[in-house]
Tab-separated table of C-alpha atoms in Angstrom:
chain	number	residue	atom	x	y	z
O	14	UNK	CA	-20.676	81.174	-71.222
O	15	UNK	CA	-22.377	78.239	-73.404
O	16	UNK	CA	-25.442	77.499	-72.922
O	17	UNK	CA	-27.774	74.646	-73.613
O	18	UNK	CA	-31.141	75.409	-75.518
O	19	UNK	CA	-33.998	73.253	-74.069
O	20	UNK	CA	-37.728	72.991	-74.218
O	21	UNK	CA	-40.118	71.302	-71.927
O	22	UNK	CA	-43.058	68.636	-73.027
O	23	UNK	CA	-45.761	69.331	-71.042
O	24	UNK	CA	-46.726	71.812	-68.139
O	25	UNK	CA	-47.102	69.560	-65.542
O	26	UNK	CA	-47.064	71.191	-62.206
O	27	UNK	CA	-44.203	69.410	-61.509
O	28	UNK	CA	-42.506	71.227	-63.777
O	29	UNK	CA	-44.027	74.674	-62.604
O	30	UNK	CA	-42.904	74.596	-59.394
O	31	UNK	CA	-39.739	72.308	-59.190
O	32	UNK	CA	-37.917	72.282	-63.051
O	33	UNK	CA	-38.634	75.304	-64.717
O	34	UNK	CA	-37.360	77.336	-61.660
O	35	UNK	CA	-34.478	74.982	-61.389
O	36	UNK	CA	-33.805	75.546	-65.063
O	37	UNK	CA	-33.737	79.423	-64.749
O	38	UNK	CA	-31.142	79.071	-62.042
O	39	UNK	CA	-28.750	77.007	-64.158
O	40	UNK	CA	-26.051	78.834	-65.599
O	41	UNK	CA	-26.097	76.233	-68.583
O	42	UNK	CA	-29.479	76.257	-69.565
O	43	UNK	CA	-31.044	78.230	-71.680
O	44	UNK	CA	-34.810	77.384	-71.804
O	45	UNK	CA	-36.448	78.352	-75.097
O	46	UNK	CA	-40.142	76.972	-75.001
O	47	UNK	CA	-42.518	74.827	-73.234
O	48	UNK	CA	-45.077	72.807	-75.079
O	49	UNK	CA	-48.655	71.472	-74.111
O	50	UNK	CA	-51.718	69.692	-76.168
O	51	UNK	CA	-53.474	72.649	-74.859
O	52	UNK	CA	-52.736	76.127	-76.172
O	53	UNK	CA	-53.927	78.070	-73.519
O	54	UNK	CA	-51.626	76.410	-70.861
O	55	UNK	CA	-48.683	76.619	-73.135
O	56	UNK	CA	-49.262	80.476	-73.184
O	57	UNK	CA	-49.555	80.661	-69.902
O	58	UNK	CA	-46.491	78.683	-69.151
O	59	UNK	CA	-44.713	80.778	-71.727
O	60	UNK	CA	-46.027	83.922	-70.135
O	61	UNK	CA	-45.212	83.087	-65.902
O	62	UNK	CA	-41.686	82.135	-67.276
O	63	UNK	CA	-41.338	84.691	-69.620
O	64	UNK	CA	-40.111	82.249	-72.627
O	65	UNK	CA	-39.451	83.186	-75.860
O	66	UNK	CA	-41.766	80.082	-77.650
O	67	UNK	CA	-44.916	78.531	-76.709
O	68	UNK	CA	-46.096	75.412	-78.389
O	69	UNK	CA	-49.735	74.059	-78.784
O	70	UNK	CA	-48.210	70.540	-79.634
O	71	UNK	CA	-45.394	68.113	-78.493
O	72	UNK	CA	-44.348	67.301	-82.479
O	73	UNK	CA	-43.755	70.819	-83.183
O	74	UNK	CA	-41.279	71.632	-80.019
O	75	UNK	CA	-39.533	68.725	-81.241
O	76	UNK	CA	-39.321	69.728	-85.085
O	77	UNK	CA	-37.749	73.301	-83.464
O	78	UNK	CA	-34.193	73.115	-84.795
O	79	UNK	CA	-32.902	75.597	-82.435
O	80	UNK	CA	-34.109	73.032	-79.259
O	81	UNK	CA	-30.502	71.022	-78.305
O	82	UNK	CA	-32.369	69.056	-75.273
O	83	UNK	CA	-35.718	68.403	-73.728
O	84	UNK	CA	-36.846	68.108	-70.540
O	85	UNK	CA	-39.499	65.076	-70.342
O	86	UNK	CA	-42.017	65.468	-67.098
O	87	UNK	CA	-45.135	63.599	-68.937
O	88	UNK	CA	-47.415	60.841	-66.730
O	89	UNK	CA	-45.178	58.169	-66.794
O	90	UNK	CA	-47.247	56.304	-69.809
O	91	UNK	CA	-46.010	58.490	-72.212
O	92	UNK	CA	-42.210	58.703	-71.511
O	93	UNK	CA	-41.517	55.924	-73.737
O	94	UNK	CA	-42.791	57.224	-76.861
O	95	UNK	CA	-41.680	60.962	-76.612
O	96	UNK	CA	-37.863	59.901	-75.400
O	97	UNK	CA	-37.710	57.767	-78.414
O	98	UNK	CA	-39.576	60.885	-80.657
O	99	UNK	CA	-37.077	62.988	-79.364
O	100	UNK	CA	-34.414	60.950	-79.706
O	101	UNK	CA	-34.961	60.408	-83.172
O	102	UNK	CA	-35.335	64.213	-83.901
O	103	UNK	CA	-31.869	64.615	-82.731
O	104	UNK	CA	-32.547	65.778	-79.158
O	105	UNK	CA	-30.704	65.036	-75.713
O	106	UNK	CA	-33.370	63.939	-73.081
O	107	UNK	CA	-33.585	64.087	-69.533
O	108	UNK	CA	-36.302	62.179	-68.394
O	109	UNK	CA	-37.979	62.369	-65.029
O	110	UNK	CA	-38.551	59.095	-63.316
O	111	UNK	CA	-39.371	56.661	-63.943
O	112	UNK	CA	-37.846	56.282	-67.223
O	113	UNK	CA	-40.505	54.085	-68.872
O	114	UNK	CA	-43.601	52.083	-67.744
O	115	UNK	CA	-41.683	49.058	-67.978
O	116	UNK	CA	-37.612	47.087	-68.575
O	117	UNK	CA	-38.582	46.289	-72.575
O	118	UNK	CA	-39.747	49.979	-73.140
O	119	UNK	CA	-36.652	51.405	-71.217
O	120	UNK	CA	-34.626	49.403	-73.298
O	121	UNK	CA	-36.195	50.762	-76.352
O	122	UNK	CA	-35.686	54.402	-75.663
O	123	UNK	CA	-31.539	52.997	-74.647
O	124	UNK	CA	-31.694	51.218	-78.476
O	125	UNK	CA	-32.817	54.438	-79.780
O	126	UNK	CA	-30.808	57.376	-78.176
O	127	UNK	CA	-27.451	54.811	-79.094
O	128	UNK	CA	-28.726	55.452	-82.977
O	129	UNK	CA	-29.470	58.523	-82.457
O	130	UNK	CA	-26.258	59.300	-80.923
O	131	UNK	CA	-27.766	61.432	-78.459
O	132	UNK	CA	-27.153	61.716	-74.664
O	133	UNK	CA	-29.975	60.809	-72.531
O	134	UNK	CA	-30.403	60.145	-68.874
O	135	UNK	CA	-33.462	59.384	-65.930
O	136	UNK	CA	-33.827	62.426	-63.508
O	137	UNK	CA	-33.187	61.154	-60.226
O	138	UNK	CA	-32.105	65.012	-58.687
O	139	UNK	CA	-31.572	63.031	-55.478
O	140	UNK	CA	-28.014	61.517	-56.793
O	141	UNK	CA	-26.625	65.293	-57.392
O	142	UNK	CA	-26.912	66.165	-53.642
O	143	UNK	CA	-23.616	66.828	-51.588
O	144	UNK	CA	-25.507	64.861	-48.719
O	145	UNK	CA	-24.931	61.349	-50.531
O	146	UNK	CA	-21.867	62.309	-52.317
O	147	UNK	CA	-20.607	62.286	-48.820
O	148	UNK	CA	-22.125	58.893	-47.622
O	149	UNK	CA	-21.008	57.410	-50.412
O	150	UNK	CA	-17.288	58.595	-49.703
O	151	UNK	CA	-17.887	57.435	-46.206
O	152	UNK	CA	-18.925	53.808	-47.452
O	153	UNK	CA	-15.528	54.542	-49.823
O	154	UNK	CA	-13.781	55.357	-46.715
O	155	UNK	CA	-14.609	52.153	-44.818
O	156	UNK	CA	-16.387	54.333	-42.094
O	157	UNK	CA	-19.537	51.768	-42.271
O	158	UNK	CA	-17.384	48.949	-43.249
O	159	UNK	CA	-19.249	46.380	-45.460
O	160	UNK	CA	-22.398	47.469	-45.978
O	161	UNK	CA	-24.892	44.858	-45.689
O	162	UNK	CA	-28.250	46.264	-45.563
O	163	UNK	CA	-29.798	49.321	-46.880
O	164	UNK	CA	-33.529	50.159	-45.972
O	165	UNK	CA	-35.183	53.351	-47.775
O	166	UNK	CA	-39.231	54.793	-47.628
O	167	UNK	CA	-41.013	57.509	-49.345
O	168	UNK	CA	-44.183	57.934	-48.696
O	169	UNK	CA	-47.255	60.467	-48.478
O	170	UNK	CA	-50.855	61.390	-48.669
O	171	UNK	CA	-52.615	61.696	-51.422
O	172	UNK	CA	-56.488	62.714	-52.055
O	173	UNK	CA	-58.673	60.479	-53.895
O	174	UNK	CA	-59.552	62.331	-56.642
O	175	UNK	CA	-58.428	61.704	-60.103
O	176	UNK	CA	-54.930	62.045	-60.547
O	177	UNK	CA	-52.518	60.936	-63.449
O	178	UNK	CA	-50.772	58.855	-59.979
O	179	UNK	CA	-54.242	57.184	-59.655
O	180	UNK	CA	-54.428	55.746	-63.494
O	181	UNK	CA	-53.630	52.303	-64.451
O	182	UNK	CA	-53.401	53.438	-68.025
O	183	UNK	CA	-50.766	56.008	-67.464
O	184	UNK	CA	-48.415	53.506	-65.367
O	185	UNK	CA	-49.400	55.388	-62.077
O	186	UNK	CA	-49.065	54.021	-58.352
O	187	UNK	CA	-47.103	54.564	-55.572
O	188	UNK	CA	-44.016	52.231	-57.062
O	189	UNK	CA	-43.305	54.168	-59.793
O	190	UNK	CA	-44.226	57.578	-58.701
O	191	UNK	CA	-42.607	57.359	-54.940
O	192	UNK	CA	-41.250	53.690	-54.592
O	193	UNK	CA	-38.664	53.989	-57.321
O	194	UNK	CA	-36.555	56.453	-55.082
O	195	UNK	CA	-35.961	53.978	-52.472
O	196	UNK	CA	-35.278	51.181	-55.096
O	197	UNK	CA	-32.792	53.305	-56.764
O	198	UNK	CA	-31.083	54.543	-53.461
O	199	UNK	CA	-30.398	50.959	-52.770
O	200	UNK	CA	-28.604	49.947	-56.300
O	201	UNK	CA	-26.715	53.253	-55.366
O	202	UNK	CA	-25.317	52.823	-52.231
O	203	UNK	CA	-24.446	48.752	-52.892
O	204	UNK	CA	-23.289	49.916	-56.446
O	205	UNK	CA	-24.219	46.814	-57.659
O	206	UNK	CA	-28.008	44.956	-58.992
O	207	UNK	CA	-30.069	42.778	-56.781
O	208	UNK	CA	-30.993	39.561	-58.004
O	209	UNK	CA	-34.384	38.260	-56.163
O	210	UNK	CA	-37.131	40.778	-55.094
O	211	UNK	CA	-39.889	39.797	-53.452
O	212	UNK	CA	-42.800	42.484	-52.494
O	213	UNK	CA	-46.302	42.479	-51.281
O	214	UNK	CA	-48.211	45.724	-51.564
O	215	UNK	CA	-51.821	47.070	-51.602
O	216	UNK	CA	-53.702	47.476	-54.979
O	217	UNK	CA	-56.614	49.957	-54.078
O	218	UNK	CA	-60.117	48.510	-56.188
O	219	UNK	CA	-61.451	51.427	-57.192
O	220	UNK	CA	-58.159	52.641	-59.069
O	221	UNK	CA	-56.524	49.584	-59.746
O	222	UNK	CA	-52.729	50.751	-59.085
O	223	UNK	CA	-50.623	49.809	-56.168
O	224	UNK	CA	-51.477	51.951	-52.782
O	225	UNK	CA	-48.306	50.933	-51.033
O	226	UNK	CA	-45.992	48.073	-51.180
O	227	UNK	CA	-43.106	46.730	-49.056
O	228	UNK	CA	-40.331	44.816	-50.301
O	229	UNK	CA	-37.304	42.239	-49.364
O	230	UNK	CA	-34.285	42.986	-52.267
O	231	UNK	CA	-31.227	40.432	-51.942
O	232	UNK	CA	-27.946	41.378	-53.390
O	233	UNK	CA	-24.571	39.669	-53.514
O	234	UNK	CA	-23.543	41.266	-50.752
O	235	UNK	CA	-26.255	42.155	-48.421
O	236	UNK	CA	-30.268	42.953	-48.286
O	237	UNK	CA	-32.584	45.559	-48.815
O	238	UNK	CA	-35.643	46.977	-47.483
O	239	UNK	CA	-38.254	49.402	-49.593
O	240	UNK	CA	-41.475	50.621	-49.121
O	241	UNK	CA	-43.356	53.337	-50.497
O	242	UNK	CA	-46.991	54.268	-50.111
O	243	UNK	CA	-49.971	57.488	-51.068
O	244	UNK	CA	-52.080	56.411	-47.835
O	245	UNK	CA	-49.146	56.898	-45.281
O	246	UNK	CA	-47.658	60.370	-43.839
O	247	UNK	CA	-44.512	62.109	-45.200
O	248	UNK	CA	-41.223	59.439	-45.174
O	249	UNK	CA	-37.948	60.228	-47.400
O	250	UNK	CA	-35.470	58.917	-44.965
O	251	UNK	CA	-32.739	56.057	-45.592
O	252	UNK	CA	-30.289	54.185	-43.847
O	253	UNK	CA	-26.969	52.164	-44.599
O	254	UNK	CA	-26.104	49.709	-42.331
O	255	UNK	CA	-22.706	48.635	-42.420
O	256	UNK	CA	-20.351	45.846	-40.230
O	257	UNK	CA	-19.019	48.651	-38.210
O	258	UNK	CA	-21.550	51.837	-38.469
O	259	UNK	CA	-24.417	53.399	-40.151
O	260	UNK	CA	-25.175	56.381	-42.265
O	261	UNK	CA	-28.772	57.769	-41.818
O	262	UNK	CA	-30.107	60.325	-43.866
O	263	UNK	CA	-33.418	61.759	-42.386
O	264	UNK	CA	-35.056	63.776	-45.816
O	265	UNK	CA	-33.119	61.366	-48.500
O	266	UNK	CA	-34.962	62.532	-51.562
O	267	UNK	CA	-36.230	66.112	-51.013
O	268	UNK	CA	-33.664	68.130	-48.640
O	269	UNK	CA	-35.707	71.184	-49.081
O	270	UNK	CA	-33.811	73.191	-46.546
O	271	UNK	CA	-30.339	72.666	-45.115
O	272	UNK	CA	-29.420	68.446	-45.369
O	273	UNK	CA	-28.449	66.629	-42.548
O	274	UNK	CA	-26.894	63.289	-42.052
O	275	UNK	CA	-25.878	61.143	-39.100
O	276	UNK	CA	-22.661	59.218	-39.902
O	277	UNK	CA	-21.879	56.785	-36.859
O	278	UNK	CA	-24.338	58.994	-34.883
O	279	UNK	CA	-22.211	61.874	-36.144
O	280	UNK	CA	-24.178	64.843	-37.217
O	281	UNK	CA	-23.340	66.134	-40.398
O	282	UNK	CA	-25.008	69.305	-42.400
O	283	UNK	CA	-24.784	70.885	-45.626
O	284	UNK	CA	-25.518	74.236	-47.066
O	285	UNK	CA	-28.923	74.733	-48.923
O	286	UNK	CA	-28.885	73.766	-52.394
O	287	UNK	CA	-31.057	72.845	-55.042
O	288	UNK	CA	-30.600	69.526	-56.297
O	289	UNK	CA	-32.698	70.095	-59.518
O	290	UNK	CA	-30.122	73.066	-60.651
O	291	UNK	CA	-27.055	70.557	-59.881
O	292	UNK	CA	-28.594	68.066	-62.277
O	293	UNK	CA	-29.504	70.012	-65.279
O	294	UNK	CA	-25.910	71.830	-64.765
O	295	UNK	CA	-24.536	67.928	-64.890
O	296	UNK	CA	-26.374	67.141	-68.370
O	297	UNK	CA	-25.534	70.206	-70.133
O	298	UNK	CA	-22.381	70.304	-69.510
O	299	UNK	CA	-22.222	67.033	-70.493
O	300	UNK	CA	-23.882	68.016	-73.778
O	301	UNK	CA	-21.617	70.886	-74.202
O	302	UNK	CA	-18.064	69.256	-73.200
O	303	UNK	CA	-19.291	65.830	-75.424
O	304	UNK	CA	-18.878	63.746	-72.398
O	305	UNK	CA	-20.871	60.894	-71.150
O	306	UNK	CA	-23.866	61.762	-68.489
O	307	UNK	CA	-22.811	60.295	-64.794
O	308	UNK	CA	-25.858	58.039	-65.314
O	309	UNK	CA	-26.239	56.596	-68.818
O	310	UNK	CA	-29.750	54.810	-70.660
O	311	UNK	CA	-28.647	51.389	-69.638
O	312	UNK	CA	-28.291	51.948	-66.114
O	313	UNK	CA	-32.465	53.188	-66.371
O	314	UNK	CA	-33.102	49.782	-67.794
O	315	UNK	CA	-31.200	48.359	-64.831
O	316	UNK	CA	-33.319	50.280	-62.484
O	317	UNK	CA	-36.765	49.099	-64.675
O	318	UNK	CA	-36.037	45.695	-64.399
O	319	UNK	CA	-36.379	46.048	-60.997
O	320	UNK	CA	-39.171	47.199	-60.847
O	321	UNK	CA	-40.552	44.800	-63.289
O	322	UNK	CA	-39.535	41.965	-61.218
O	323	UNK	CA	-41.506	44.216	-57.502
O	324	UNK	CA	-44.531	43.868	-59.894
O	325	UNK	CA	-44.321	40.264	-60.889
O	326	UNK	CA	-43.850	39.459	-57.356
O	327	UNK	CA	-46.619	41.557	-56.201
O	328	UNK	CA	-49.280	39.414	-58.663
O	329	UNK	CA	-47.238	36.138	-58.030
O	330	UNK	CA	-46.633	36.583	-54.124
O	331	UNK	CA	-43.510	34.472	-54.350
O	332	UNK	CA	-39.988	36.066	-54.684
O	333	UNK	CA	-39.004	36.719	-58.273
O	334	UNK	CA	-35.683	36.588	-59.960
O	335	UNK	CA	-34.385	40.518	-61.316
């Protein structure tokens, strides 16, 4: 079978305990080498994973010519630069989310993956899971008729210590590190952009990044409810309220164990699976068939110009136009 060959920027824990496994399962991925500023970790990386390359520096995984793809897991700050580094060098990226620190960035990284002529796509694992295949057939279906409201939360506790999540100067808070799951559920389930947002949210003085925030989304055809916080307990659920039903879907955006979903108070369940393997499985075949990723560059800029437009309302407190 084909394989994909694909190296990882950084050694983020993140990527110890969630994508490198995921990548080991995947029958499409082959994963060559890992790469850290720090030589020691890259080793060690290497070594746990028992890769073939270790790299002491991000430039010179990307100048490997036998790397076809790279996995991006960096603080959020630095996605920008090493999509469009990679890009240029001829890579396909998948990105973990958020995409970029910001809608002119994202779009960018779109402008320079189109000249590049490579494939590139945000990591939300979350959209790979049988659990919302199925409630999006059952919106399909007319089992919910119309939906007209869609209300989503992820939140959890974090310690106040430093923590790339903590700093201002690496785009960290709890929008773009948790509340960017909720935002994106609701573009996904109404298949369609909202056009006013308007969010108030808690900006903690000692770190200066958003603590929580709550926020009102109007579409065309309904509204939407988000919140997200690092001062709250564990919350991944969402619901989709339709004229006629609802879908509810307890553990939205991590179904660590076997998924359950409640369609008209119907219990539903699915088999284990791992939502990370499903993804990386998606983009390499992708890569290796020539065929366009499910989600593409331009619908990450969508999904940053949302968020753009939570953070302008946030310092405005007045609803702002997406």
């Amino acid at each position: 079978m084909d394989r994909v060959r694909w190296g990882v920027l950084g050694c983020a824990n993140f990527a110890r305990t969630r994508a490198i496994p995921a990548m080991l399962q995947a029958e499409s991925v082959e994963l060559v080498a890992v790469a850290s500023r720090n030589a020691e970790k890259a080793e060690a990386f290497r070594a746990e994973f028992h890769l073939p390359k270790a790299y002491a520096d991000y430039e010179s995984l990307l100048e490997d010519p036998e790397i076809e793809a790279i996995y991006n897991p960096l603080p959020n700050g630095l996605h920008a630069e090493w999509n469009i580094r990679a890009a240029e060098r001829g890579k396909h990226v998948l990105c973990e989310k958020p995409f970029t620190a910001t809608a002119e960035e994202a779009q960018a990284v779109a402008d320079a993956a189109a000249r590049a002529g490579v494939k590139m796509m945000e990591a939300f694992m979350w959209r790979f899971h049988p659990q919302h295949e199925r409630a999006l057939q059952a919106i399909e279906n007319g089992e919910i008729g119309t939906v007209r409201l869609v209300r989503g939360a992820f939140t959890f506790s974090i310690a106040r210590k430093y923590n790339v999540r903590l700093d201002p100067t690496l785009a960290g808070g709890s929008i773009m590190d948790v509340g960017c799951y909720p935002i994106s559920g609701t573009r996904f389930y109404y298949q369609d952009e909202p056009t006013l947002v308007y969010a108030r949210g808690t900006i903690d003085p000692e770190y200066g990044v958003d603590m929580s925030m709550a926020a009102v989304l109007q579409y065309p055809q309904g509204l939407a409810l988000v919140d997200c916080g690092f001062h709250l307990p564990f919350r991944a659920d969402l619901e989709i309220a339709g004229e006629k039903g609802t879908i509810y879907i307890p553990r939205s955006w991590l179904p660590d164990e076997e998924a359950t979903i409640l369609i008209n108070g119907k219990e539903e369940r699915f088999p284990k699976v791992n939502q990370y393997v499903l993804e990386f499985e998606h983009f390499s075949q992708c890569i290796l068939r020539q065929q366009t990723p499910r989600y593409t560059p331009e619908d990450a800029v969508r999904q940053m110009r949302v968020i753009d437009a939570v953070y302008r309302s946030l310092r405005s407190g007045q609803p702002e136009t997406v």
